[in-house]
Tab-separated table of C-alpha atoms and ligand atoms in Angstrom:
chain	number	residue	atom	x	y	z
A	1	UNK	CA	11.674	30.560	-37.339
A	2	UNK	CA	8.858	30.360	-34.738
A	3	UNK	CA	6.064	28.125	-36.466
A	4	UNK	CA	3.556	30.147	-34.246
A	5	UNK	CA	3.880	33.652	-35.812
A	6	UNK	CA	1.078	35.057	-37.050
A	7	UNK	CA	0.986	37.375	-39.566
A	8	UNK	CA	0.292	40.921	-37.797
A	9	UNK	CA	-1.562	46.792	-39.170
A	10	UNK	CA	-3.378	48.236	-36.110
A	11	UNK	CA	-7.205	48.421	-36.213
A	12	UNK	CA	-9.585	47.580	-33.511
A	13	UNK	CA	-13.082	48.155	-34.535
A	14	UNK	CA	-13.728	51.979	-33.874
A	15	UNK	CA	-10.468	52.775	-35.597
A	16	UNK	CA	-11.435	52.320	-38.846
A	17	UNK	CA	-9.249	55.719	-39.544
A	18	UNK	CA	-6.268	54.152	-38.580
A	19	UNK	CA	-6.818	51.032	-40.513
A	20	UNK	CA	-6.798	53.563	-43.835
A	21	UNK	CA	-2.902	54.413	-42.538
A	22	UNK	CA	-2.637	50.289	-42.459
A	23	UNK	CA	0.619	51.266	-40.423
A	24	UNK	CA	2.898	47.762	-40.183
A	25	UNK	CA	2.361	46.714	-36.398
A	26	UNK	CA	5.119	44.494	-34.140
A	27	UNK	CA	3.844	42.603	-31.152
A	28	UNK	CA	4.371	40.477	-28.563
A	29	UNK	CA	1.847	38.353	-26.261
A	30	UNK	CA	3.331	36.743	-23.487
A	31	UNK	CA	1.150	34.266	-20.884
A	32	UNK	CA	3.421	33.600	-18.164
A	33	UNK	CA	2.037	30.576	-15.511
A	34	UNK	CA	-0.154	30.872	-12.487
A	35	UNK	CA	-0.600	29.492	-9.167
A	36	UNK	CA	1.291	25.983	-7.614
A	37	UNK	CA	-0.272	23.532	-10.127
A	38	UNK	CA	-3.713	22.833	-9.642
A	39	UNK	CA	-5.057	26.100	-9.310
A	40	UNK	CA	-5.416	28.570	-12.518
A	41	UNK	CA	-5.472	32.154	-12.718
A	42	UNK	CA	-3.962	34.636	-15.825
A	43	UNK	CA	-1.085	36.837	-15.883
A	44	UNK	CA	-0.677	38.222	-19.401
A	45	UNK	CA	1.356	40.988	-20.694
A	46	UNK	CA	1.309	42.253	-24.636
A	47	UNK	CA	4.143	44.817	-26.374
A	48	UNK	CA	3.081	46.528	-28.987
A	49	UNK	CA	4.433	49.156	-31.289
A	50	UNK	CA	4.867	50.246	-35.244
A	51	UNK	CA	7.371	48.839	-37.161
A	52	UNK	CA	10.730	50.516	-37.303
A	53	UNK	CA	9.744	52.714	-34.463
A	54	UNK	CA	12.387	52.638	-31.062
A	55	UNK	CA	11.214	49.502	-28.885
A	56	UNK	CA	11.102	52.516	-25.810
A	57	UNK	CA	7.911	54.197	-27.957
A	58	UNK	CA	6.312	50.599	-27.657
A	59	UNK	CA	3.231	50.076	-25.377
A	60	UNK	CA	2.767	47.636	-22.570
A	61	UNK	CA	-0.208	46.121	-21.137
A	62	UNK	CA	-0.688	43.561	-18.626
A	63	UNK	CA	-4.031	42.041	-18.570
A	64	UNK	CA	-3.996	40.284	-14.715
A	65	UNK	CA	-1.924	39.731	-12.677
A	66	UNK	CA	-2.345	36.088	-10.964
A	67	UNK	CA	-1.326	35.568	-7.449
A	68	UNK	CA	1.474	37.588	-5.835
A	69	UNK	CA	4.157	34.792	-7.338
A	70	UNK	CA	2.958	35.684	-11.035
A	71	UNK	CA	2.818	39.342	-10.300
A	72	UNK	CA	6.588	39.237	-9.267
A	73	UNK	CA	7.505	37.219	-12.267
A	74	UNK	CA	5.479	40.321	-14.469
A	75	UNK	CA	7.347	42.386	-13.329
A	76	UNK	CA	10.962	40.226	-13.578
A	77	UNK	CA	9.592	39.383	-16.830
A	78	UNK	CA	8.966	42.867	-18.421
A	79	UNK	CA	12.766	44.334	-16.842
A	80	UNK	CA	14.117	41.479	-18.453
A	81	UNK	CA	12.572	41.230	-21.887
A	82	UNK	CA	11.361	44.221	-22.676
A	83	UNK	CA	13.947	46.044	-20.518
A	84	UNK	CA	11.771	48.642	-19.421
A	85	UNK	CA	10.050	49.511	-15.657
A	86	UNK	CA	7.033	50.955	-16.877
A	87	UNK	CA	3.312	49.239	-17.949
A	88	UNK	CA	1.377	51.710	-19.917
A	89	UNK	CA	-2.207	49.892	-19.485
A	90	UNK	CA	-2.647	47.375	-16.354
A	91	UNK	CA	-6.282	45.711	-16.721
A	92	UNK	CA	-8.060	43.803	-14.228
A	93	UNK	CA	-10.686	42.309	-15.891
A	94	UNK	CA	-12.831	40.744	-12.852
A	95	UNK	CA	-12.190	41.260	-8.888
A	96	UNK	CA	-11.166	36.884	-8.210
A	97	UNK	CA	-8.009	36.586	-6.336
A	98	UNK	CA	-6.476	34.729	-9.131
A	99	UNK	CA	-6.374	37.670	-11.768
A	100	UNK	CA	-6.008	40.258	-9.462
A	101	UNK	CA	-3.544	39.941	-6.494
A	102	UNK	CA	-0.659	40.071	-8.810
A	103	UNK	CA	-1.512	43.426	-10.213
A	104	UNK	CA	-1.027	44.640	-6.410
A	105	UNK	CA	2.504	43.651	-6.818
A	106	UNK	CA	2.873	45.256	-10.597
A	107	UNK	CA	1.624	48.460	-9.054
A	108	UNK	CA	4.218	49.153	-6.381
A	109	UNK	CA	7.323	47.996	-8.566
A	110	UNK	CA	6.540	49.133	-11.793
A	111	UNK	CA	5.739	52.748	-13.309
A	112	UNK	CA	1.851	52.441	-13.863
A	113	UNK	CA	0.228	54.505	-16.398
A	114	UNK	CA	-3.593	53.631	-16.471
A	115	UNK	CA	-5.583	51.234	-14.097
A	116	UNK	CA	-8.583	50.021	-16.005
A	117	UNK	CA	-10.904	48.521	-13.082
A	118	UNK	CA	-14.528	47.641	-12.861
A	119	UNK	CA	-15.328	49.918	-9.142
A	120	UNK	CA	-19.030	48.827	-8.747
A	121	UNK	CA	-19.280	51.028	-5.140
A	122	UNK	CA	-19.136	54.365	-7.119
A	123	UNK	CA	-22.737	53.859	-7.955
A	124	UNK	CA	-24.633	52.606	-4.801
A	125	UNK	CA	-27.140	55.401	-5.764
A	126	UNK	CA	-27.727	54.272	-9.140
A	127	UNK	CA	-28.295	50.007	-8.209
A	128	UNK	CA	-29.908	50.501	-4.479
A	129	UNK	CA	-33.279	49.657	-5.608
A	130	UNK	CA	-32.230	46.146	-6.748
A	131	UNK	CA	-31.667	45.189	-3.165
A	132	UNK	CA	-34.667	46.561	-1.815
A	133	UNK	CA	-35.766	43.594	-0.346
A	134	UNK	CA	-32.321	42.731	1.264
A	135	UNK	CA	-32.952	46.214	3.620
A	136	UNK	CA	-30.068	47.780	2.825
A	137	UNK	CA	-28.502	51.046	2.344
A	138	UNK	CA	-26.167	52.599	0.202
A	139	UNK	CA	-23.507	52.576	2.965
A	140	UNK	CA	-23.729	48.982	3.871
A	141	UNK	CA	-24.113	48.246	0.045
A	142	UNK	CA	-21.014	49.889	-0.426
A	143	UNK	CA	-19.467	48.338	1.625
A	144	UNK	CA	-20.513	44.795	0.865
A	145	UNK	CA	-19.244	45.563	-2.562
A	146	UNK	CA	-15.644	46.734	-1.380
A	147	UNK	CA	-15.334	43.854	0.394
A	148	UNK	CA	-16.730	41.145	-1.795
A	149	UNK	CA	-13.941	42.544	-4.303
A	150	UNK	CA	-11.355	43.505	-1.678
A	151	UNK	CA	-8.302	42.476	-3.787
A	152	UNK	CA	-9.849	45.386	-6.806
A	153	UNK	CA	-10.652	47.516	-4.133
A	154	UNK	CA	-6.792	47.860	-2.762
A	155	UNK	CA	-5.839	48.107	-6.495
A	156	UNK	CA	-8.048	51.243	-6.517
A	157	UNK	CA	-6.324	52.414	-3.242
A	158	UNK	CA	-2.713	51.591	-4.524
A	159	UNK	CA	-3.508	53.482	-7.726
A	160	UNK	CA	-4.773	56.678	-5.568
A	161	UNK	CA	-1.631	56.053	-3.527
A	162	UNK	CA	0.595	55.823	-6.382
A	163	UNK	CA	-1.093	58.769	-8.550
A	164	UNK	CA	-1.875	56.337	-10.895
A	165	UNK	CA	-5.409	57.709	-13.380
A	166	UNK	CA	-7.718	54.691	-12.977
A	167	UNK	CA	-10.420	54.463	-15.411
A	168	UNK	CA	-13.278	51.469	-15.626
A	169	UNK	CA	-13.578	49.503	-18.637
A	170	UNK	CA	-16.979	49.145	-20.225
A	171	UNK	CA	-17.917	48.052	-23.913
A	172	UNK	CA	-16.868	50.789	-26.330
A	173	UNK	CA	-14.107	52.084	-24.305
A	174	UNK	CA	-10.126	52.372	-25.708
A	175	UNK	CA	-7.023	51.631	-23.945
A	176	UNK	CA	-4.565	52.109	-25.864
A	177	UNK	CA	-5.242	50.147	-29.319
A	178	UNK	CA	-8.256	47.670	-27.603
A	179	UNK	CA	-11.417	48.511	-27.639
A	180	UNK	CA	-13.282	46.966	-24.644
A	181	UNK	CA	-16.388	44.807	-26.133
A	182	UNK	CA	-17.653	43.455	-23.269
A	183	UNK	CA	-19.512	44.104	-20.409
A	184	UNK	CA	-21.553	47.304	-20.859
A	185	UNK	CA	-21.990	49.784	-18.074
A	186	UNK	CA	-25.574	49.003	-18.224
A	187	UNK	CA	-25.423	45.200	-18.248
A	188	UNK	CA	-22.622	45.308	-15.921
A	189	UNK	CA	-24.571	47.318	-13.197
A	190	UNK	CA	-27.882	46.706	-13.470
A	191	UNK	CA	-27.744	42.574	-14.288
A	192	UNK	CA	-24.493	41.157	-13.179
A	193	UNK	CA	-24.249	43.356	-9.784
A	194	UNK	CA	-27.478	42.186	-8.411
A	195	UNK	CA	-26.186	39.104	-8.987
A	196	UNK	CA	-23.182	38.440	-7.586
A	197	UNK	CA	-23.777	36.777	-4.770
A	198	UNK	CA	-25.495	33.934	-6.564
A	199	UNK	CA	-24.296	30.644	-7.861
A	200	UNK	CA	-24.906	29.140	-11.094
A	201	UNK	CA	-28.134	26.632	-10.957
A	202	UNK	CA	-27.219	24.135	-12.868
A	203	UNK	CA	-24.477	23.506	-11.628
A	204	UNK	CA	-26.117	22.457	-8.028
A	205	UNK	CA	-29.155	20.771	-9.706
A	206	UNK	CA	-26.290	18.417	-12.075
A	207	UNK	CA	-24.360	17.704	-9.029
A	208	UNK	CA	-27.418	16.135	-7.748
A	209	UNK	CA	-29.049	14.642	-10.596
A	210	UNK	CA	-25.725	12.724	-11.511
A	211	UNK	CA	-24.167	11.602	-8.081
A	212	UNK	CA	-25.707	8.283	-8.437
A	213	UNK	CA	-25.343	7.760	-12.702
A	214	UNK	CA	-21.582	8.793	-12.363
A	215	UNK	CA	-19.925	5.663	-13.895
A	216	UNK	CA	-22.714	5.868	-16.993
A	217	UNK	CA	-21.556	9.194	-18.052
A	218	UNK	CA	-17.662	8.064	-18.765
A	219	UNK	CA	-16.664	6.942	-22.478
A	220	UNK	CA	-18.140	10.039	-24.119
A	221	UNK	CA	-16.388	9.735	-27.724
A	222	UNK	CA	-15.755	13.020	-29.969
A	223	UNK	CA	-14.255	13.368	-33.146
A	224	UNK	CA	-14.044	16.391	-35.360
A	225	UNK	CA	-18.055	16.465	-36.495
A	226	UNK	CA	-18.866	15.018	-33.202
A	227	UNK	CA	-19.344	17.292	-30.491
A	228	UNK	CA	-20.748	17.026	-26.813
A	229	UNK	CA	-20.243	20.765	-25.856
A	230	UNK	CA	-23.505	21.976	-24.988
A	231	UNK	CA	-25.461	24.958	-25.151
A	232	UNK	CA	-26.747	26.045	-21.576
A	233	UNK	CA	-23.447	26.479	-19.890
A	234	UNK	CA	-23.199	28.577	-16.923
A	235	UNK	CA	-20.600	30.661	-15.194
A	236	UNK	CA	-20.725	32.966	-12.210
A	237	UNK	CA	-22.023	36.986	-12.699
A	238	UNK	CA	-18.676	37.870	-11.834
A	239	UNK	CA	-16.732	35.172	-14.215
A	240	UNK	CA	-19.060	36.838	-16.671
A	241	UNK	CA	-18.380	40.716	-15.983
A	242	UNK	CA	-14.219	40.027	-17.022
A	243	UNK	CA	-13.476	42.455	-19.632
A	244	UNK	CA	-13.220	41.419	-23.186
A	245	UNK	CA	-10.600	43.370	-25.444
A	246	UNK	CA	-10.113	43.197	-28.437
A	247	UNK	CA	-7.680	44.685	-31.471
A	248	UNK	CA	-6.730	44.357	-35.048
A	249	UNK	CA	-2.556	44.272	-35.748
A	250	UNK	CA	-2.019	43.897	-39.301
A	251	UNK	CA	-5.781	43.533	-39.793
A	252	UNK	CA	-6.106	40.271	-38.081
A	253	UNK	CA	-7.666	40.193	-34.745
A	254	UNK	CA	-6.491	39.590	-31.532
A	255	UNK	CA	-9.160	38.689	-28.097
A	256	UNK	CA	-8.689	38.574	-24.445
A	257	UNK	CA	-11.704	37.002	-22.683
A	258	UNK	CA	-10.574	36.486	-19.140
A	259	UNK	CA	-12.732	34.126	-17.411
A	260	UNK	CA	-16.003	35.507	-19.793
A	261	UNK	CA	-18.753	33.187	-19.894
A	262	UNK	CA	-21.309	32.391	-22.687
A	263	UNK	CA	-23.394	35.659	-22.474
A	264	UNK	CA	-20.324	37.834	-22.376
A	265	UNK	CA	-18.966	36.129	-25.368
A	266	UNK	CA	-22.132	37.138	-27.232
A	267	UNK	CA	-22.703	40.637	-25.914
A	268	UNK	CA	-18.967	40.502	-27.191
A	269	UNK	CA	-19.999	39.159	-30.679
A	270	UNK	CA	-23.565	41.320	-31.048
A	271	UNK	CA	-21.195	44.336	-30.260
A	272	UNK	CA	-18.800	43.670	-33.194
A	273	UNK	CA	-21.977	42.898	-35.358
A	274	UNK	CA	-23.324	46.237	-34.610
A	275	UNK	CA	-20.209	47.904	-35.574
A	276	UNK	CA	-19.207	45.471	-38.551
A	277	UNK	CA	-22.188	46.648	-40.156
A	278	UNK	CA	-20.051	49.783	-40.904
A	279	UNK	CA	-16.882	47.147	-41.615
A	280	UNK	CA	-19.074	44.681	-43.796
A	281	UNK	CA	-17.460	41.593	-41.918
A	282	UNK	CA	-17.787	38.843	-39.475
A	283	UNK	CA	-14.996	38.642	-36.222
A	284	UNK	CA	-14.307	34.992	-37.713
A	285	UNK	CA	-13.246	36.575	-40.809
A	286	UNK	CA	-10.344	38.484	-38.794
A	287	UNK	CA	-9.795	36.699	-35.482
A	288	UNK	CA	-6.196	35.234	-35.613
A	289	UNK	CA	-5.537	34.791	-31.823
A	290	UNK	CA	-8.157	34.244	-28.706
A	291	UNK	CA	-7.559	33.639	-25.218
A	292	UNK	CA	-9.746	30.332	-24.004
A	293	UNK	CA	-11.841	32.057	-21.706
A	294	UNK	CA	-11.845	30.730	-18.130
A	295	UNK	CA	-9.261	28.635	-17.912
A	296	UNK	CA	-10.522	26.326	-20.752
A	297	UNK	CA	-13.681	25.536	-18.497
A	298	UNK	CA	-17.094	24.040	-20.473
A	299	UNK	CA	-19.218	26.193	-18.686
A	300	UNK	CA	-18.008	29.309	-20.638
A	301	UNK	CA	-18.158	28.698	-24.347
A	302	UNK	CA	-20.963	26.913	-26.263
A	303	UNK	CA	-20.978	25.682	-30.122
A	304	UNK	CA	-23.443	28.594	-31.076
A	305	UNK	CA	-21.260	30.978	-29.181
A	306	UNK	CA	-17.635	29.333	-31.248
A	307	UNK	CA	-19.480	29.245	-34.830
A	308	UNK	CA	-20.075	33.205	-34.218
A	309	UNK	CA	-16.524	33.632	-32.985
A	310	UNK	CA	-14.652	31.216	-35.075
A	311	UNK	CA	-16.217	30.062	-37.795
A	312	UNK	CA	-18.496	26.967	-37.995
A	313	UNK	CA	-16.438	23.491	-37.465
A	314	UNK	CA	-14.094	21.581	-39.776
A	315	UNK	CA	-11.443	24.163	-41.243
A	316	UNK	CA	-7.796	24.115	-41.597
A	317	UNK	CA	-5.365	25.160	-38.650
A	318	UNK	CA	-4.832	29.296	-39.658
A	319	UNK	CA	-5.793	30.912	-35.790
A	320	UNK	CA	-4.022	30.375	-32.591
A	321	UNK	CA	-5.637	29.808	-28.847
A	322	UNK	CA	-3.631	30.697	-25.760
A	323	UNK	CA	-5.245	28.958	-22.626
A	324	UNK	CA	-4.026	29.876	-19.016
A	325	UNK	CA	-4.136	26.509	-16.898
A	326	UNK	CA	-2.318	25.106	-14.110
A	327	UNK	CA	0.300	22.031	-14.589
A	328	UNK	CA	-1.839	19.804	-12.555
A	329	UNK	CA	-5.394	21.529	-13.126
A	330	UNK	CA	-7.504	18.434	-13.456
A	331	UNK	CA	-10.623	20.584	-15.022
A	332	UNK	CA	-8.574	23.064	-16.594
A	333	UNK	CA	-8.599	23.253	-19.992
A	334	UNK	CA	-11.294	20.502	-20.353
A	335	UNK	CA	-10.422	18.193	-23.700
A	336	UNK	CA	-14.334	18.985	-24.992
A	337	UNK	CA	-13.027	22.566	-25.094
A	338	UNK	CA	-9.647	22.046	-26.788
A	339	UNK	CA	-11.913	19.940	-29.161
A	340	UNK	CA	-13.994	22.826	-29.907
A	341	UNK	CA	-11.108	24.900	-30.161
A	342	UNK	CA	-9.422	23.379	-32.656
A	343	UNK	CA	-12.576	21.983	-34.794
A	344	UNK	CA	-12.329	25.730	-35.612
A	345	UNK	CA	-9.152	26.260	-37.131
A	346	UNK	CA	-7.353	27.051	-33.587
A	347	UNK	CA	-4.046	25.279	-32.694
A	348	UNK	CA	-4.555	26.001	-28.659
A	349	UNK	CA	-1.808	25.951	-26.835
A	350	UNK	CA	-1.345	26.049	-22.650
A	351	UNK	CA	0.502	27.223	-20.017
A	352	UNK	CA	0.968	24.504	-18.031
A	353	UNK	CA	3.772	25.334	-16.069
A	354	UNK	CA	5.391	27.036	-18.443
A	355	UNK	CA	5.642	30.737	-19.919
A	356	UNK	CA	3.902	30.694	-23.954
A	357	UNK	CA	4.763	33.537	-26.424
A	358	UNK	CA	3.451	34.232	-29.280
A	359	UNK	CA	4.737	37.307	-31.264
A	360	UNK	CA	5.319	39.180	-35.003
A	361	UNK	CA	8.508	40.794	-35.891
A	362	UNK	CA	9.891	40.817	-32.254
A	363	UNK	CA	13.077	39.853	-30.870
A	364	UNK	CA	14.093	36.139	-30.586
A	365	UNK	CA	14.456	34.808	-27.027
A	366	UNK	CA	17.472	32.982	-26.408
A	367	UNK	CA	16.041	29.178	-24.283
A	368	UNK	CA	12.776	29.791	-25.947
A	369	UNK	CA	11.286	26.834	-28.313
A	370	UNK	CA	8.388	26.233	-30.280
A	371	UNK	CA	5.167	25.246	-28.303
A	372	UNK	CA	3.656	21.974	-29.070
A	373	UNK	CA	-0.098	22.242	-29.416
A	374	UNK	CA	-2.504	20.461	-27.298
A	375	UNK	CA	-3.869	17.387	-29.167
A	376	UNK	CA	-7.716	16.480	-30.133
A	377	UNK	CA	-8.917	14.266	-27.579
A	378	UNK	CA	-11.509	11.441	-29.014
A	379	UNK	CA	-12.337	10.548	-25.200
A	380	UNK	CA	-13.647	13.140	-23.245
A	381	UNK	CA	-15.007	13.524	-20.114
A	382	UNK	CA	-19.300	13.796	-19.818
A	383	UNK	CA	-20.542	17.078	-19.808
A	384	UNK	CA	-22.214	16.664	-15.985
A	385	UNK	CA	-19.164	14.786	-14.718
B	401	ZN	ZN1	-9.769	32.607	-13.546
């Protein structure tokens, strides 16, 4: 018996009709590794279906794709274990290399149903006028977009190619039983766009304020009421435009987060608000399984931003976090964030390496064991380090 199960009913947030049929919902969420070892990226795929129903009526998604390597073993991966050659959803949820070159490879091998891709040059017309003081046009802004996100862009060419219907996911939006919660259209285009091309702050003015103070900033101690996350993390605009999905099976939540920083992660949170107004619930009440956004980098999640998400520090093991991280990432996931993780109830578990499962009601896998969880760490690196 796999200790990792969680109990699974389909809902996502605007289905509240479906929830009434509370149908009995199999799945399957598979995190297969990325890049040579000290790089990171995410190739995920997810099965899902209604219990009793034939495994070929099941849907697949693959959220990323990783580099080209990961995108071949998808595609190995879904002929083998789900013994089909068809995805019904592929999502990219940002344009970096990491996420997206794989999908490239997905697209040519596998039957594609629906792209879901951010395409930021089909409305030049619409965000001109917050480069007006760059001189540009809409042609060269255009094409400074297509080729700041060339890897998205040939997805959108492949998909043309391939007949594939390609469709862009903004906050609100369904594919299949996820309900996209994060970015907006408006936030997407008319803050994050314009902003692209800039780096985080902080991150150049800590560099510089603690080259010289680098040995007084080792020894930070945590234990489960202490904790040194911090507040003000920042990640780049397009780290922060990944799409967030997110479902109920069996009336327990489920989150994808890509490499979504702290403000996604709210916009995220304020959107389920909004809606569990109508639900009379918080997400922490339902969320069973999250994806460690980014690679289990600081920068992206905050104690406010957890609390809202989780649940406020110090209860008992009942969710599960996947995290996407290479063997020999030195930064990736950072122990403050497994510390945050599971002062909130999560076991959090990594790829490493390896390929991590975690499933309800689906078939055993013959060579796969139980995952051991990542342990609570009571030294962790500074913050600024
Ligand atoms: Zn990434």
């Amino acid at each position: 018996m796999n200790p990792l199960i969680i109990g699974a009913g389909v809902m996502g947030i605007a289905w509240l009709i479906k929830q009434l049929k509370d149908k009995d919902m199999n799945y399957e969420i598979d995190f297969l590794p990325v890049g040579n070892g000290s790089s990171s990226g995410d190739a995920i795929v997810v099965r899902y279906g209604e219990n009793g129903d034939d495994y070929d009526n099941y849907k697949v998604m693959i959220i990323d794709g990783g580099t080209k390597d990961s995108g071949q073993a998808l595609v190995n991966h879904i002929k083998k274990y789900y013994e089909v050659n068809y995805v019904d959803y592929v999502v990219n949820t940002h344009p970096d290399q990491d996420h997206t070159s794989g999908l490239s490879i997905v697209m040519e091998q596998l039957e594609v149903g629906e792209l879901w891709i951010h395409q930021p040059w089909n409305y030049v017309s619409e965000i001109i006028h917050h480069f007006k003081d760059q001189r540009i046009t809409e042609e060269s802004l255009e094409k400074r977009l297509k080729d700041k996100f060339s890897a998205s862009y040939a997805l959108e060419e492949l998909a043309i190619q391939n007949d594939v219907e390609i469709y862009e996911p903004y906050q609100g939006m369904e594919i299949g039983v996820f309900e996209v919660m994060s970015p907006s259209k408006d936030w997407y285009l008319h803050t994050l766009i314009p902003s692209f091309n800039k780096t985080p702050e902080r991150r150049l003015e800590s560099a510089s304020m603690f080259d010289g103070a680098k040995n007084l900033v080792k020894n930070i101690f945590e234990s489960l009421e202490i904790e040194t996350l911090k507040e003000d993390g920042e990640t780049s605009a397009d780290n922060e435009s990944s799409v967030i999905l997110y479902t109920k099976f069996n009336d327990e939540g489920i989150m994808f987060t890509g490499d979504a920083g702290i403000e996604a992660l709210k916009h995220a949170v304020d959107y389920y608000d909004r809606e569990g107004v109508i639900l009379s619930e918080k997400i922490y009440e339902k969320l069973k399984f999250i994806q460690v956004p980014h690679h289990g980098s600081r920068r992206n999640v905050s104690p406010i931003v957890l609390d809202r998400l989780l649940g406020k520090k110090g209860q008992l093991e009942n969710k599960m976090a996947f995290v996407s991280a290479g063997k020999d990432a030195e930064k990736h996931p950072r122990n403050t964030v497994v510390n945050a993780f599971i002062r909130r109830g999560c076991k959090v578990c990594a790829t490493q390496g390896n390929s991590i499962r975690q499933h309800h009601n689906m078939p055993d896998r013959e060579g796969w064991n139980s995952i051991t969880p990542l342990k609570f760490s009571s030294k962790v690196d500074g913050y600024d380090e």
